Tab-separated table of C-alpha atoms and ligand atoms in Angstrom:
chain	number	residue	atom	x	y	z
A	1443	MET	CA	78.204	26.022	23.668
A	1444	THR	CA	76.279	28.500	21.656
A	1445	THR	CA	77.758	31.367	19.681
A	1446	ASP	CA	74.433	33.165	19.306
A	1447	VAL	CA	74.068	36.518	20.955
A	1448	ARG	CA	71.590	36.335	23.857
A	1449	ARG	CA	68.826	38.946	23.501
A	1450	ILE	CA	67.786	40.274	26.875
A	1451	ALA	CA	64.549	42.079	27.848
A	1452	LEU	CA	65.682	44.381	30.718
A	1453	LEU	CA	62.745	45.401	32.870
A	1454	GLY	CA	63.590	48.086	35.445
A	1455	ALA	CA	66.466	49.404	33.259
A	1456	THR	CA	66.916	52.725	35.101
A	1457	GLY	CA	67.247	51.205	38.542
A	1458	SER	CA	70.263	50.083	40.517
A	1459	ILE	CA	70.143	46.496	39.171
A	1460	GLY	CA	69.147	47.729	35.687
A	1461	ARG	CA	72.134	50.037	35.357
A	1462	GLN	CA	74.572	47.429	36.660
A	1463	ALA	CA	73.050	44.901	34.181
A	1464	LEU	CA	73.679	47.336	31.348
A	1465	GLU	CA	77.318	47.513	32.401
A	1466	VAL	CA	77.575	43.700	32.353
A	1467	ILE	CA	75.838	43.472	28.978
A	1468	SER	CA	77.996	46.242	27.443
A	1469	ALA	CA	81.159	44.421	28.440
A	1470	ASP	CA	80.058	41.059	26.970
A	1471	PRO	CA	79.759	40.555	23.179
A	1472	GLY	CA	77.582	37.503	23.840
A	1473	LEU	CA	74.825	39.618	25.352
A	1474	SER	CA	72.570	42.241	23.777
A	1475	VAL	CA	69.576	44.332	24.840
A	1476	GLY	CA	66.440	43.532	22.907
A	1477	ALA	CA	64.004	45.492	25.067
A	1478	LEU	CA	64.109	48.154	27.791
A	1479	ALA	CA	61.332	49.033	30.245
A	1480	SER	CA	61.045	51.408	33.202
A	1481	GLY	CA	58.321	52.691	35.485
A	1482	SER	CA	58.286	56.384	34.627
A	1483	GLN	CA	61.806	57.552	33.732
A	1484	SER	CA	62.650	58.282	30.109
A	1485	LEU	CA	64.614	55.565	28.312
A	1486	ASP	CA	65.546	57.634	25.237
A	1487	GLU	CA	69.244	57.915	26.083
A	1488	LEU	CA	69.628	54.245	27.081
A	1489	ALA	CA	67.727	53.053	24.003
A	1490	ALA	CA	70.015	55.106	21.760
A	1491	ALA	CA	73.211	54.032	23.538
A	1492	HIS	CA	72.318	50.314	23.222
A	1493	ALA	CA	70.498	50.474	19.867
A	1494	VAL	CA	67.357	48.992	21.356
A	1495	GLU	CA	64.260	48.487	19.215
A	1496	HIS	CA	61.642	47.792	21.915
A	1497	VAL	CA	61.177	50.415	24.645
A	1498	GLN	CA	58.348	50.876	27.115
A	1499	VAL	CA	57.797	53.329	29.915
A	1500	GLY	CA	55.026	52.267	32.317
A	1501	GLY	CA	52.069	50.130	31.231
A	1502	ASP	CA	51.711	46.371	31.057
A	1503	LEU	CA	55.162	44.759	30.964
A	1504	THR	CA	53.835	41.681	29.137
A	1505	GLU	CA	53.268	43.856	26.032
A	1506	ILE	CA	56.918	44.582	25.510
A	1507	LEU	CA	57.769	40.940	26.244
A	1508	GLU	CA	55.296	39.759	23.620
A	1509	ALA	CA	56.585	42.254	21.088
A	1510	SER	CA	60.310	41.695	21.632
A	1511	GLU	CA	60.410	37.867	22.021
A	1512	PRO	CA	63.559	37.850	24.232
A	1513	ASP	CA	65.823	34.880	24.880
A	1514	LEU	CA	66.020	35.972	28.545
A	1515	VAL	CA	63.955	38.282	30.735
A	1516	LEU	CA	65.851	40.148	33.464
A	1517	ASN	CA	63.149	41.265	35.857
A	1518	ALA	CA	64.694	44.129	37.821
A	1519	VAL	CA	61.449	46.037	38.493
A	1520	VAL	CA	60.766	46.831	42.128
A	1521	GLY	CA	57.670	45.512	43.910
A	1522	PHE	CA	54.496	43.690	42.965
A	1523	ALA	CA	54.520	45.564	39.639
A	1524	GLY	CA	56.861	42.835	38.361
A	1525	VAL	CA	54.390	39.954	38.864
A	1526	GLY	CA	52.960	39.933	35.333
A	1527	ALA	CA	56.412	39.743	33.777
A	1528	THR	CA	57.587	36.940	36.090
A	1529	LEU	CA	54.546	34.861	35.347
A	1530	TRP	CA	54.822	35.554	31.620
A	1531	ALA	CA	58.398	34.193	31.476
A	1532	LEU	CA	57.772	31.214	33.764
A	1533	GLU	CA	54.626	30.144	31.860
A	1534	ARG	CA	56.388	30.233	28.503
A	1535	GLY	CA	59.629	28.620	29.651
A	1536	VAL	CA	61.615	31.735	28.709
A	1537	THR	CA	64.709	31.961	30.853
A	1538	LEU	CA	64.017	34.342	33.771
A	1539	ALA	CA	66.795	36.108	35.615
A	1540	LEU	CA	64.947	37.294	38.720
A	1541	ALA	CA	65.981	40.263	40.786
A	1542	ASN	CA	62.369	41.202	41.499
A	1543	LYS	CA	61.943	39.006	44.545
A	1544	GLU	CA	58.584	40.569	45.433
A	1545	SER	CA	56.977	38.947	42.403
A	1546	LEU	CA	58.024	35.423	43.443
A	1547	VAL	CA	57.078	36.035	47.071
A	1548	ALA	CA	53.675	37.383	46.144
A	1549	ALA	CA	52.809	34.922	43.383
A	1550	GLY	CA	54.258	31.990	45.345
A	1551	ASP	CA	52.472	28.783	44.425
A	1552	LEU	CA	51.067	30.261	41.222
A	1553	ALA	CA	54.583	31.115	40.112
A	1554	VAL	CA	55.931	27.665	40.937
A	1555	ALA	CA	53.057	26.040	39.010
A	1556	ALA	CA	53.704	28.285	36.006
A	1557	TRP	CA	57.449	27.458	36.232
A	1558	LYS	CA	56.643	23.719	36.242
A	1559	ARG	CA	54.320	24.049	33.246
A	1560	GLY	CA	56.787	26.236	31.285
A	1561	GLY	CA	59.771	24.094	32.165
A	1562	GLY	CA	62.296	26.946	31.683
A	1563	LEU	CA	65.185	28.214	33.761
A	1564	LEU	CA	64.622	30.448	36.831
A	1565	LEU	CA	67.975	31.965	37.706
A	1566	PRO	CA	68.075	34.065	40.913
A	1567	VAL	CA	69.853	37.398	40.756
A	1568	ASP	CA	69.436	38.099	44.462
A	1569	SER	CA	72.990	37.554	45.708
A	1570	GLU	CA	72.072	35.080	48.494
A	1571	HIS	CA	69.907	32.980	46.181
A	1572	SER	CA	72.494	33.047	43.366
A	1573	ALA	CA	74.954	31.798	46.015
A	1574	VAL	CA	72.602	28.982	47.147
A	1575	PHE	CA	71.929	28.074	43.519
A	1576	GLN	CA	75.664	27.746	42.887
A	1577	CYS	CA	76.296	25.729	46.074
A	1578	LEU	CA	73.450	23.368	45.130
A	1579	GLU	CA	74.385	22.882	41.489
A	1580	GLY	CA	74.830	19.226	40.695
A	1581	ARG	CA	73.998	17.931	44.219
A	1582	ALA	CA	71.338	15.385	44.920
A	1583	THR	CA	68.358	16.911	46.822
A	1584	GLU	CA	68.448	14.265	49.541
A	1585	THR	CA	71.987	15.241	50.520
A	1586	VAL	CA	70.916	18.813	51.464
A	1587	HIS	CA	70.301	19.482	55.121
A	1588	SER	CA	69.484	23.227	55.177
A	1589	LEU	CA	70.184	26.625	53.738
A	1590	VAL	CA	71.711	29.611	55.455
A	1591	LEU	CA	71.026	33.095	54.124
A	1592	THR	CA	73.276	35.853	55.374
A	1593	ALA	CA	72.088	39.359	56.204
A	1594	SER	CA	74.307	42.412	56.676
A	1595	GLY	CA	72.105	43.488	59.505
A	1596	GLY	CA	71.651	46.880	57.856
A	1597	PRO	CA	72.532	50.290	59.282
A	1598	PHE	CA	70.764	49.711	62.547
A	1599	ARG	CA	72.358	46.519	63.702
A	1600	ASN	CA	72.988	46.562	67.491
A	1601	ARG	CA	70.650	49.523	67.995
A	1602	SER	CA	68.085	49.317	70.812
A	1603	PHE	CA	64.404	49.573	70.081
A	1604	ALA	CA	64.384	53.000	71.789
A	1605	ASP	CA	67.120	54.170	69.416
A	1606	LEU	CA	65.106	53.033	66.424
A	1607	GLU	CA	62.187	55.284	67.339
A	1608	SER	CA	64.094	58.360	66.188
A	1609	VAL	CA	65.942	57.143	63.099
A	1610	THR	CA	65.453	59.220	59.946
A	1611	VAL	CA	64.864	58.312	56.304
A	1612	GLU	CA	68.398	59.461	55.489
A	1613	GLU	CA	69.907	57.112	58.119
A	1614	ALA	CA	67.777	54.190	56.860
A	1615	LEU	CA	69.034	54.869	53.317
A	1616	ALA	CA	72.701	54.654	54.335
A	1617	HIS	CA	73.373	50.941	53.902
A	1618	PRO	CA	76.722	49.753	55.250
A	1619	THR	CA	77.715	47.322	52.501
A	1620	TRP	CA	75.373	47.504	49.431
A	1621	SER	CA	74.315	50.470	47.248
A	1622	MET	CA	70.735	49.762	46.089
A	1623	GLY	CA	67.375	51.358	45.269
A	1624	PRO	CA	65.485	53.051	48.117
A	1625	LYS	CA	62.808	50.397	48.741
A	1626	ILE	CA	65.183	47.459	49.192
A	1627	THR	CA	67.537	49.656	51.249
A	1628	VAL	CA	64.738	50.382	53.752
A	1629	ASP	CA	63.824	46.662	53.629
A	1630	SER	CA	67.404	45.882	54.546
A	1631	ALA	CA	67.242	48.194	57.513
A	1632	THR	CA	64.013	46.601	58.827
A	1633	LEU	CA	65.148	43.061	57.854
A	1634	ALA	CA	61.911	42.799	55.776
A	1635	ASN	CA	64.336	42.148	52.862
A	1636	LYS	CA	65.650	39.022	54.581
A	1637	GLY	CA	62.044	38.028	55.266
A	1638	LEU	CA	61.199	38.366	51.613
A	1639	GLU	CA	64.367	36.426	50.770
A	1640	LEU	CA	63.400	33.624	53.153
A	1641	ILE	CA	60.100	33.205	51.267
A	1642	GLU	CA	61.911	33.660	47.927
A	1643	ALA	CA	64.304	30.768	48.910
A	1644	HIS	CA	61.363	28.572	49.890
A	1645	TYR	CA	59.819	28.904	46.438
A	1646	LEU	CA	63.088	28.755	44.493
A	1647	PHE	CA	64.592	25.718	46.177
A	1648	GLY	CA	61.486	23.909	47.520
A	1649	LEU	CA	62.680	23.608	51.086
A	1650	GLU	CA	60.444	23.913	54.183
A	1651	TYR	CA	60.924	27.100	56.204
A	1652	GLU	CA	62.430	25.149	59.152
A	1653	ARG	CA	65.328	24.296	56.861
A	1654	ILE	CA	66.164	27.889	55.893
A	1655	GLU	CA	68.054	29.851	58.491
A	1656	VAL	CA	68.987	33.564	58.547
A	1657	VAL	CA	72.194	34.679	60.124
A	1658	VAL	CA	73.645	38.144	60.427
A	1659	HIS	CA	77.060	38.587	58.812
A	1660	PRO	CA	78.035	42.251	58.839
A	1661	SER	CA	80.715	42.341	56.110
A	1662	SER	CA	78.532	40.656	53.442
A	1663	VAL	CA	81.361	38.555	52.061
A	1664	VAL	CA	79.682	35.159	52.578
A	1665	HIS	CA	76.474	35.423	50.605
A	1666	ALA	CA	74.940	32.098	51.671
A	1667	LEU	CA	75.756	28.561	52.737
A	1668	VAL	CA	74.281	25.168	52.089
A	1669	ARG	CA	74.605	22.560	54.802
A	1670	PHE	CA	74.684	18.888	53.782
A	1671	ARG	CA	73.629	15.781	55.663
A	1672	ASP	CA	77.237	14.674	56.323
A	1673	GLY	CA	77.928	17.799	58.423
A	1674	ALA	CA	79.767	19.669	55.669
A	1675	ALA	CA	78.669	23.178	54.597
A	1676	LEU	CA	79.528	24.886	51.291
A	1677	ALA	CA	79.714	28.670	51.289
A	1678	HIS	CA	79.744	31.235	48.483
A	1679	LEU	CA	82.105	34.150	49.014
A	1680	GLY	CA	82.835	37.383	47.146
A	1681	TYR	CA	82.881	41.122	47.575
A	1682	PRO	CA	79.403	42.533	47.759
A	1683	ASP	CA	78.964	43.529	44.085
A	1684	MET	CA	75.731	42.741	42.260
A	1685	ARG	CA	77.509	42.527	38.936
A	1686	VAL	CA	78.649	39.019	39.931
A	1687	PRO	CA	75.187	37.455	40.356
A	1688	ILE	CA	73.831	39.514	37.468
A	1689	SER	CA	76.550	38.230	35.131
A	1690	PHE	CA	76.212	34.692	36.464
A	1691	ALA	CA	72.483	34.704	35.571
A	1692	LEU	CA	72.863	36.458	32.217
A	1693	THR	CA	75.691	34.201	31.003
A	1694	TYR	CA	74.523	30.939	32.663
A	1695	PRO	CA	75.861	28.281	32.406
A	1696	GLU	CA	79.109	29.798	31.161
A	1697	ARG	CA	80.045	31.960	34.159
A	1698	ARG	CA	81.911	34.460	32.053
A	1699	ALA	CA	84.537	36.863	33.414
A	1700	THR	CA	83.666	40.148	35.110
A	1701	SER	CA	85.798	43.096	36.173
A	1702	VAL	CA	85.084	42.348	39.848
A	1703	PRO	CA	88.367	41.703	41.711
A	1704	ALA	CA	89.203	38.377	43.311
A	1705	LEU	CA	88.988	38.185	47.105
A	1706	ASP	CA	92.143	39.491	48.768
A	1707	PHE	CA	93.024	37.874	52.072
A	1708	THR	CA	96.396	39.616	52.515
A	1709	ALA	CA	94.639	42.721	53.815
A	1710	GLY	CA	93.078	40.645	56.583
A	1711	MET	CA	89.535	39.491	56.697
A	1712	THR	CA	87.371	38.370	59.639
A	1713	LEU	CA	84.096	36.616	59.113
A	1714	GLU	CA	81.625	37.263	61.874
A	1715	PHE	CA	78.176	35.713	62.304
A	1716	GLU	CA	75.458	36.332	64.830
A	1717	PRO	CA	71.730	35.515	65.158
A	1718	PRO	CA	69.279	38.256	64.004
A	1719	ASP	CA	67.514	40.362	66.649
A	1720	LEU	CA	63.855	39.558	66.125
A	1721	GLU	CA	62.707	41.950	68.924
A	1722	CYS	CA	64.123	45.004	67.191
A	1723	PHE	CA	63.361	43.694	63.682
A	1724	PRO	CA	59.994	41.905	63.869
A	1725	LEU	CA	59.479	41.900	60.084
A	1726	LEU	CA	61.736	38.917	59.743
A	1727	ARG	CA	59.595	36.980	62.219
A	1728	LEU	CA	56.352	38.162	60.490
A	1729	ALA	CA	57.675	37.024	57.120
A	1730	ARG	CA	58.530	33.617	58.500
A	1731	GLU	CA	54.997	33.350	59.933
A	1732	ALA	CA	53.382	34.526	56.710
A	1733	GLY	CA	55.477	32.026	54.708
A	1734	GLY	CA	54.546	29.182	57.054
A	1735	ARG	CA	50.841	30.012	56.671
A	1736	GLY	CA	51.133	29.972	52.908
A	1737	GLY	CA	48.172	30.895	50.682
A	1738	THR	CA	48.206	34.626	49.981
A	1739	TYR	CA	49.833	35.504	53.336
A	1740	PRO	CA	53.189	36.064	51.689
A	1741	CYS	CA	51.458	38.272	49.090
A	1742	ALA	CA	49.772	40.245	51.877
A	1743	PHE	CA	53.096	40.550	53.766
A	1744	ASN	CA	54.705	41.982	50.644
A	1745	ALA	CA	51.784	44.365	49.866
A	1746	ALA	CA	51.537	45.728	53.381
A	1747	ASN	CA	55.286	46.153	53.529
A	1748	GLU	CA	55.282	48.073	50.216
A	1749	VAL	CA	52.659	50.424	51.618
A	1750	ALA	CA	54.511	50.914	54.879
A	1751	VAL	CA	57.900	51.512	53.203
A	1752	ALA	CA	56.426	54.096	50.857
A	1753	ALA	CA	54.752	55.841	53.794
A	1754	PHE	CA	58.077	55.805	55.717
A	1755	LEU	CA	59.972	57.238	52.684
A	1756	ASP	CA	57.302	59.938	52.397
A	1757	GLY	CA	57.764	60.956	56.036
A	1758	ARG	CA	54.258	59.837	56.981
A	1759	ILE	CA	55.251	57.173	59.562
A	1760	GLY	CA	58.261	56.547	61.638
A	1761	PHE	CA	60.702	53.600	61.158
A	1762	VAL	CA	59.278	51.591	64.109
A	1763	GLU	CA	55.730	51.970	62.742
A	1764	ILE	CA	56.548	49.907	59.628
A	1765	ALA	CA	56.332	46.514	61.317
A	1766	PRO	CA	53.075	47.097	63.272
A	1767	LEU	CA	51.397	48.282	60.095
A	1768	VAL	CA	52.322	45.044	58.364
A	1769	GLU	CA	51.390	42.943	61.433
A	1770	ASP	CA	48.003	44.592	61.624
A	1771	ALA	CA	47.191	44.017	57.934
A	1772	LEU	CA	48.298	40.393	58.174
A	1773	ALA	CA	45.961	39.885	61.127
A	1774	GLN	CA	43.020	41.009	59.033
A	1775	VAL	CA	43.498	39.341	55.641
A	1776	ASP	CA	41.910	35.947	54.980
A	1777	GLY	CA	45.089	34.556	53.333
A	1778	ALA	CA	43.168	32.080	51.129
A	1779	PRO	CA	45.223	30.724	48.248
A	1780	ALA	CA	44.753	32.521	44.943
A	1781	ARG	CA	43.484	30.269	42.182
A	1782	ASP	CA	44.503	32.682	39.426
A	1783	VAL	CA	46.150	36.048	38.806
A	1784	THR	CA	42.867	37.917	39.293
A	1785	GLU	CA	42.551	36.517	42.803
A	1786	LEU	CA	46.225	37.261	43.467
A	1787	VAL	CA	45.750	40.886	42.451
A	1788	GLN	CA	42.690	41.048	44.694
A	1789	ALA	CA	44.712	39.683	47.681
A	1790	ASP	CA	47.442	42.250	46.985
A	1791	GLU	CA	44.883	45.126	46.790
A	1792	GLU	CA	43.058	44.001	49.942
A	1793	ALA	CA	46.306	43.930	51.966
A	1794	ARG	CA	47.213	47.403	50.585
A	1795	ARG	CA	43.771	48.728	51.567
A	1796	LEU	CA	44.073	47.305	55.124
A	1797	ALA	CA	47.589	48.661	55.536
A	1798	GLY	CA	46.530	52.052	54.159
A	1799	ARG	CA	43.735	52.355	56.765
A	1800	ARG	CA	46.311	52.864	59.511
A	1801	LEU	CA	47.800	55.845	57.640
A	1802	ALA	CA	46.402	59.324	58.233
A	1803	PRO	CA	44.716	60.733	55.117
A	1804	VAL	CA	47.117	62.894	53.070
B	1975	NAD	P1	65.379	50.693	41.889
B	1975	NAD	O1	64.340	51.455	42.652
B	1975	NAD	O2	66.746	51.233	41.842
B	1975	NAD	O3	64.840	50.463	40.399
B	1975	NAD	C1	63.620	49.965	40.123
B	1975	NAD	C2	63.370	49.940	38.628
B	1975	NAD	O4	62.045	49.448	38.420
B	1975	NAD	C3	63.405	51.326	37.954
B	1975	NAD	O5	63.944	51.178	36.646
B	1975	NAD	C4	61.910	51.731	37.791
B	1975	NAD	O6	61.645	52.594	36.746
B	1975	NAD	C5	61.334	50.340	37.558
B	1975	NAD	N1	59.922	50.220	37.831
B	1975	NAD	C6	59.263	50.567	38.989
B	1975	NAD	N2	57.922	50.337	38.823
B	1975	NAD	C7	57.772	49.880	37.553
B	1975	NAD	C8	56.618	49.487	36.822
B	1975	NAD	N3	55.370	49.554	37.330
B	1975	NAD	N4	56.832	49.054	35.547
B	1975	NAD	C9	58.051	48.991	35.016
B	1975	NAD	N5	59.178	49.356	35.671
B	1975	NAD	C10	59.002	49.787	36.944
B	1975	NAD	O7	65.387	49.200	42.519
B	1975	NAD	P2	66.607	48.184	42.539
B	1975	NAD	O8	67.421	48.361	43.738
B	1975	NAD	O9	67.335	48.114	41.208
B	1975	NAD	O10	65.815	46.806	42.753
B	1975	NAD	C11	65.095	46.161	41.780
B	1975	NAD	C12	64.689	44.787	42.249
B	1975	NAD	O11	65.838	44.005	42.489
B	1975	NAD	C13	63.901	44.816	43.596
B	1975	NAD	O12	62.941	43.814	43.596
B	1975	NAD	C14	64.977	44.516	44.616
B	1975	NAD	O13	64.492	43.864	45.756
B	1975	NAD	C15	65.897	43.528	43.820
B	1975	NAD	N6	67.261	43.485	44.277
B	1975	NAD	C16	68.039	44.599	44.217
B	1975	NAD	C17	69.339	44.538	44.630
B	1975	NAD	C18	70.253	45.772	44.526
B	1975	NAD	O14	71.434	45.649	44.834
B	1975	NAD	N7	69.768	46.933	44.129
B	1975	NAD	C19	69.858	43.383	45.155
B	1975	NAD	C20	69.066	42.228	45.225
B	1975	NAD	C21	67.756	42.286	44.773
B	1976	MG	MG1	69.703	39.769	48.663
């Protein structure tokens, strides 16, 4: 047990995860903020409130990491923009608390290789992956049968494809169980988020895609399960509140207290599960295919999805046009593995270019 205060570099400090992380850090004397970064929003107030020396708005995230020398990097940036920071931490063996799933999905094998070389901790902040990590802790690999990631199903669960043609941005942003940033909220409505999480789980836990299942669980109380070879399954339960996985990662391995209430069964609780509808939500199928193909297909899936989601949020395409745009881009990329970051960035840019071709000029 260490009594040192853990100095955290918080990247994406103004976002949904960033703000909840600041709440967790403020409530825990063992945690402090050494560095704050955001995309474009001012950090003046946050920096003053948390007495932070290193602050950066925009630019190359590895600069603030180099300058601040954190004990732990919390990557809560959204999208491919977080790749440099993820690789920086993994390569150096600096503990990485990862919310920015897109970076692990896109960098894939390069990230895993950097993680192996660096030899540090990679602690998932994504609730499902934090749950899997906790169910797996201390178990021998050969005893694991498969993983089950739960999905809320988003706001459009049980809608017909015809219904989906007319859904608005506002409806897509109204998530039934989680309050999150706009990009991941749209990804949750299309199930692209669960697709990204499937690929994320593959790289985090080293299991083949056939051994990672996705199941719809509307109340989001069971975050994930691990099935074992003897027929037993361990589940992780809790109210949907990101402060729990954030705190777990930031205080690992101490699992310090949070203000999140214990589960209450006296009010009644039913746990329902159903298979995902891959006809209405093809992005989950496309993610599984991209993951199975490997190389830079996952990177291309992520890049095309980022372009499509941004276009949907801007009102340039409809909800049901997101998946075809991604599918089309995936059909055109070469998907060859990236040997280094330069090639990875090229694969990302090529998929963005191909996805952008289907959009009318602004
Ligand atoms: P958000 O949109 O609320 O916040 C994103 C943050 O990233 C902002 O601070 C923004 O300024 C910053 N950012 C964007 N581009 C940047 C750049 N180029 N350089 C530096 N900073 C940049 O998003 P969010 O909901 O907090 O999600 C953040 C990440 O966490 C995403 O990868 C998301 O998938 C993942 N995640 C979020 C939740 C959730 O509950 N919000 C749950 C699981 C995983
Ligand atoms: Mg998640």
